Coordinates of C-alpha atoms in Angstrom, one line a residue:
X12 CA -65.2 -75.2 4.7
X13 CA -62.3 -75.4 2.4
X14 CA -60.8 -72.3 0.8
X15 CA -58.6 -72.0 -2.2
X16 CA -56.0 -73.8 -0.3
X17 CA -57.2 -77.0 -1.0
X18 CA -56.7 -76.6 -4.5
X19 CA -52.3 -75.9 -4.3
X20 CA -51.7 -79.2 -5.1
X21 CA -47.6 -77.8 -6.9
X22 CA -45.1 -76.4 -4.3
X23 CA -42.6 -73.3 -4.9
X24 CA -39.8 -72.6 -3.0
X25 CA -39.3 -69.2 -2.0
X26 CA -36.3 -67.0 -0.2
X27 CA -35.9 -63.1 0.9
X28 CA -33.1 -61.2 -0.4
X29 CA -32.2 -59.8 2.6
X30 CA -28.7 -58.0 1.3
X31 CA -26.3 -58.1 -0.9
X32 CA -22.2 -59.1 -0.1
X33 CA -19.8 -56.8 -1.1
X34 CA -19.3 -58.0 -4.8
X35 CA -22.9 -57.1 -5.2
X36 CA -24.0 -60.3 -5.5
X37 CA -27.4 -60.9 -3.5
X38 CA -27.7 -62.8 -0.4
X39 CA -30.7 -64.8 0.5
X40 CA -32.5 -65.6 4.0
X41 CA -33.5 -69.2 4.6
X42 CA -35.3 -70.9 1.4
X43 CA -38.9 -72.2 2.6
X44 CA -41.5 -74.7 0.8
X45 CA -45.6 -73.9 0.2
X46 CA -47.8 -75.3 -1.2
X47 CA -48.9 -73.4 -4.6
X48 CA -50.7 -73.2 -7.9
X49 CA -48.6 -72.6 -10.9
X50 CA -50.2 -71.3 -13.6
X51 CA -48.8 -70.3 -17.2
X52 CA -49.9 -66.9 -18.4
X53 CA -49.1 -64.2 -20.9
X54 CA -51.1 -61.6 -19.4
X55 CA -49.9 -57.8 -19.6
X56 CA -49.6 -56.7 -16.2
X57 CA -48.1 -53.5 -14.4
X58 CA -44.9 -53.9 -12.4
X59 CA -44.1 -52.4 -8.9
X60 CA -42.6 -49.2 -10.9
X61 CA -45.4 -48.7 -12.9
X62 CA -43.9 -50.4 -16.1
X63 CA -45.8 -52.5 -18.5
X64 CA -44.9 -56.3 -18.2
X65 CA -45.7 -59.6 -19.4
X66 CA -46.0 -62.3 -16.9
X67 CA -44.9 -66.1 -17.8
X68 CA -46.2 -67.2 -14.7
X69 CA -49.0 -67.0 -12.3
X70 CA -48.3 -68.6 -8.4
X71 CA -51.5 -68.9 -6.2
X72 CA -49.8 -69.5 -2.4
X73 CA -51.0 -68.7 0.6
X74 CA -47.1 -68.5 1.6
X75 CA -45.8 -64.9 2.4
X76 CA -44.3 -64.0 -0.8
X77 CA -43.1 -60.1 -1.4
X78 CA -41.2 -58.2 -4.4
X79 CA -38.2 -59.4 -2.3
X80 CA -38.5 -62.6 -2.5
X81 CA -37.4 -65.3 -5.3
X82 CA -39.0 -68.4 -6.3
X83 CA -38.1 -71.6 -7.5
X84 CA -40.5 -74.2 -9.2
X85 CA -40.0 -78.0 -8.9
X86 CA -37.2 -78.9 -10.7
X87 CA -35.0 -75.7 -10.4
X88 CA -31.5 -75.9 -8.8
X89 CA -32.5 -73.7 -5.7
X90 CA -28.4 -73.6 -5.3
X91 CA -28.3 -71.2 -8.0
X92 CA -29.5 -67.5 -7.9
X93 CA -29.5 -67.2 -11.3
X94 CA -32.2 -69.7 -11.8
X95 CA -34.7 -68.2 -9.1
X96 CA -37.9 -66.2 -10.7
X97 CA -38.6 -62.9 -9.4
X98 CA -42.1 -61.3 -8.9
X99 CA -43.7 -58.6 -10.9
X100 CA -46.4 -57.9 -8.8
X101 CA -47.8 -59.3 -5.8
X102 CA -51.6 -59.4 -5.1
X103 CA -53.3 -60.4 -1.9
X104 CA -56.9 -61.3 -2.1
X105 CA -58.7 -60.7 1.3
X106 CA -62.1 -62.5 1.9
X107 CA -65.3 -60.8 3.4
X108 CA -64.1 -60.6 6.6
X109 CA -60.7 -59.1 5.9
X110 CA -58.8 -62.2 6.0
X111 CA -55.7 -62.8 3.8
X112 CA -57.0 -66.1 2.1
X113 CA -54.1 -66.1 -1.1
X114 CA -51.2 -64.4 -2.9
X115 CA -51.5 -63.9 -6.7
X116 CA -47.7 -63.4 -7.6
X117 CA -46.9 -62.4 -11.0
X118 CA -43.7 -63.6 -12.6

């Protein structure tokens, strides 16, 4: 049986922030690779606060993506903060049988 898996065919790279140094500046755990679906959008969505927002971008990933983390599409200079994409939202779709089978994350 294939799941939705089978159809991330893109990959994101992806990486905690897991502090930040004492300039402020924030500091990232190891940067991983997953396999993903990348999706434009321009759907209004609701943020983790409760605010309005438009998402750009929708990722499908079975990876284990969080507000905390940042992503990178292919292309990006993963070297540089300041070109990672950080989530809106992040839903997690849960079959039948209450498996995780996907992330929805909203950028």
């Amino acid at each position: 049986m294939s799941g939705p898996a089978s159809l991330f065919r893109q990959r994101v790279s992806y990486a905690e922030v897991i502090g930040r140094d004492a300039w402020g500046t924030p500091l990232l755990g190891p940067i991983h690779e997953a396999p993903a679906r990348i999706q434009p959008s321009r759907k209004l969505i609701r943020d983790a606060n409760g605010a309005e927002f438009v998402a750009s971008f929708v990722v499908y990933t079975e990876a284990p993506v969080t507000l905390r983390h940042r992503l990178w599409f292919k292309g990006d200079d993963i070297t540089d903060f300041n070109h990672a994409r950080r989530p809106a939202a992040v839903d997690e779709h849960v079959d039948g049988a209450g498996v995780l089978r996907y992330r929805k994350v909203w950028l």
